Coordinates of C-alpha atoms in Angstrom, one line a residue:
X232 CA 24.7 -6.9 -6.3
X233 CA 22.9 -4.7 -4.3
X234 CA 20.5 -3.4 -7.1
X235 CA 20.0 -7.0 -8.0
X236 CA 19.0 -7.7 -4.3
X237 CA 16.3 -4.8 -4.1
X238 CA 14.9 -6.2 -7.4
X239 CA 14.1 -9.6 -6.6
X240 CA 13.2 -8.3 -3.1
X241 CA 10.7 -5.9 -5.0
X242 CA 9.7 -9.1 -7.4
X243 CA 8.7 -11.3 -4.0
X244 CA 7.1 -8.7 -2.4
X245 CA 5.0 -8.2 -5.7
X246 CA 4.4 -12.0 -6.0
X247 CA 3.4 -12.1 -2.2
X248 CA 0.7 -9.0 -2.8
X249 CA -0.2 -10.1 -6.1
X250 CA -3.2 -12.3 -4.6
X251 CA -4.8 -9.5 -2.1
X252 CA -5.3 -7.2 -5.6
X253 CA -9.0 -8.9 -5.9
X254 CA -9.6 -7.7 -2.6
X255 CA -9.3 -4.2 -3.6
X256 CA -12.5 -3.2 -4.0
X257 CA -14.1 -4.9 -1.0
X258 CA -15.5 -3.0 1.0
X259 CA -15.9 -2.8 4.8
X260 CA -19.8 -3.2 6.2
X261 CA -21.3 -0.1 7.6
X262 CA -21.4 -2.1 10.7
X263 CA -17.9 -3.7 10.4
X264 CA -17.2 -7.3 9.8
X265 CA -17.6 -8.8 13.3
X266 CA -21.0 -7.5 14.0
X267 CA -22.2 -8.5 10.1
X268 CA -20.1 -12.1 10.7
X269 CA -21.8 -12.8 13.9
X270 CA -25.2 -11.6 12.9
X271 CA -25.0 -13.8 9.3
X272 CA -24.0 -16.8 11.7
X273 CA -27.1 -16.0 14.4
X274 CA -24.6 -15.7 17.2
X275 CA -25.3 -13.4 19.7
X276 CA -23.2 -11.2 21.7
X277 CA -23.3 -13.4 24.8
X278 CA -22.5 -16.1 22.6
X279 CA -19.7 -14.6 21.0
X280 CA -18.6 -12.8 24.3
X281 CA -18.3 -15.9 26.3
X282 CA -16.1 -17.3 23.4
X283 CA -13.7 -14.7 24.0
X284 CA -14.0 -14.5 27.7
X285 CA -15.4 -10.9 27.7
X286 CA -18.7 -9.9 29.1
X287 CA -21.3 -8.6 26.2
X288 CA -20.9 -5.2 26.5
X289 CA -17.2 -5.5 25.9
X290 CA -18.3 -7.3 22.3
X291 CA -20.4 -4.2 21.7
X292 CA -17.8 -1.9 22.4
X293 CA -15.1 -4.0 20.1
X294 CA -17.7 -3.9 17.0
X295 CA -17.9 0.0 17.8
X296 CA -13.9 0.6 17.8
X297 CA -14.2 -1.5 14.5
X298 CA -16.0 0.9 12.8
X299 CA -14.5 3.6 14.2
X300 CA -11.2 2.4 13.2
X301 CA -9.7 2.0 16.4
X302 CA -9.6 -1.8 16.9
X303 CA -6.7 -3.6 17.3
X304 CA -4.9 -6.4 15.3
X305 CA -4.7 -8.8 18.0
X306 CA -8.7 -8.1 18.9
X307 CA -9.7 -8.2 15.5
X308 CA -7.6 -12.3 15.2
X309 CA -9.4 -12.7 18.7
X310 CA -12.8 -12.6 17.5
X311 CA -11.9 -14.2 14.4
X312 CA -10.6 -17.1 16.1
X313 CA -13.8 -17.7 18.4
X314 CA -15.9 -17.5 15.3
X315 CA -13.5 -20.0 13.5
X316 CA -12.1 -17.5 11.4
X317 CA -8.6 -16.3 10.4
X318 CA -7.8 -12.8 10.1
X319 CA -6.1 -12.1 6.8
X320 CA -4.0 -8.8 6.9
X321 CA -2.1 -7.3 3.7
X322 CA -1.9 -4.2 1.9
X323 CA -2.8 -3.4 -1.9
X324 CA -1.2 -1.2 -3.8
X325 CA -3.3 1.7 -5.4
X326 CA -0.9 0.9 -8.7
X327 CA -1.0 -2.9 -10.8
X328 CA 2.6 -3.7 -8.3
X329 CA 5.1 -2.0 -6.6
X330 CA 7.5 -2.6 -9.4
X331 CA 5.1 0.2 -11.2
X332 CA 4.7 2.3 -8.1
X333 CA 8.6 2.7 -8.1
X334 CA 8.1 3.5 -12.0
X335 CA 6.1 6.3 -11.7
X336 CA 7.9 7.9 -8.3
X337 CA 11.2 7.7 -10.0
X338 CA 9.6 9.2 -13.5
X339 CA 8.0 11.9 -11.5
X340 CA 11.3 12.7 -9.5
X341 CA 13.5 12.5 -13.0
X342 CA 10.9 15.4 -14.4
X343 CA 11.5 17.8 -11.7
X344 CA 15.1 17.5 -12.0
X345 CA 15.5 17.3 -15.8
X346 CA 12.8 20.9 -16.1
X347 CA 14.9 22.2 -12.9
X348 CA 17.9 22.0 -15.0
X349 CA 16.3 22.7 -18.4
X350 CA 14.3 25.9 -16.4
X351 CA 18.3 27.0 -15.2
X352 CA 19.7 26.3 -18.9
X353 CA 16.7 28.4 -20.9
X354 CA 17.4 31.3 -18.5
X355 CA 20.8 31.4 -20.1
X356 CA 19.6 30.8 -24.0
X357 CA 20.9 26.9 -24.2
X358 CA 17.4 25.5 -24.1
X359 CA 16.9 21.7 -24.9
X360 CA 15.0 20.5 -27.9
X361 CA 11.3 18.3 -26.5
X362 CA 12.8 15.2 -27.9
X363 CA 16.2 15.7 -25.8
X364 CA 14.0 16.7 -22.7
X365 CA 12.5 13.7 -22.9
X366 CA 15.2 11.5 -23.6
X367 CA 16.6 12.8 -20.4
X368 CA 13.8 12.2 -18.0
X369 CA 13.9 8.7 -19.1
X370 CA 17.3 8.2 -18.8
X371 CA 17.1 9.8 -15.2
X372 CA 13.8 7.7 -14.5
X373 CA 16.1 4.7 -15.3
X374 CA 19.1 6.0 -13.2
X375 CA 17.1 7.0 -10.4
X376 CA 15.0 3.1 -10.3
X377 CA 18.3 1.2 -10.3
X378 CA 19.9 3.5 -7.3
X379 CA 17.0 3.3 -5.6
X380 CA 17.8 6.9 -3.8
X381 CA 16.5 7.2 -0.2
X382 CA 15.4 10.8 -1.4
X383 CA 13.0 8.8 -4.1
X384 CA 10.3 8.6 -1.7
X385 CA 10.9 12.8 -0.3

């Protein structure tokens, strides 16, 4: 039941992040996105400042943490909001889902402990064949994806 759980949970999640993937080569403006929003809309800093309730220079300083990657979430749907804007906020996988991220952890995590125990039995002359080597790895990769381990992710 509980492996059954963790897959559909896995499936949603998938389903949920499945639309951000074309935004996964965007990439962020050398000036950030409020100061190229508000200069492609003409709106100045007082203009945009006096939206927020902030005085200019506190605008400048906001489009400078921006870039420096020290804005805030709730300052970033602030200024978004006073330039009619909604800020969207996901993450995208570096792999095609997470269904495949788990894939290739738990295939990477079967290796080193089908070759561990291969290494020990070819010290004492009962090495396996490639075929059964590989046979084992998956069968571990499958093992280790249904568990779920919490050491899948050490």
């Amino acid at each position: 039941m509980k492996n059954t759980k963790h897959h559909l949970i896995v499936a949603q999640i998938d389903k949920k992040l499945s639309p951000l993937r074309v935004l996964k080569d965007t990439t962020v403006p050398s000036k950030g996105w409020i100061h190229t929003l508000r200069t492609a809309l003409q709106m100045s800093l007082r203009q945009l400042s006096a939206k927020i309730a902030i005085v200019p220079q506190s605008l400048k300083d906001m489009e400078s943490r921006e870039v420096a990657g020290t804005i805030t979430l709730n300052t970033l749907r602030d200024v978004a909001n006073a330039m009619d804007m909604q800020l969207v906020y996901g993450f995208v996988s570096k792999h095609e889902s997470l269904k495949q991220m788990i894939e290739k952890r738990a295939k990477e995590l079967a290796t080193e402990i089908v070759m561990r125990t291969n290494n020990t039995m070819t010290l004492e002359d009962q090495q396996n064949s490639k075929e059964r080597i590989e046979e084992a790895i998956t069968q571990k990769t499958n093992e280790i994806k249904s568990e779920m381990p919490k050491y899948l992710w050490d």
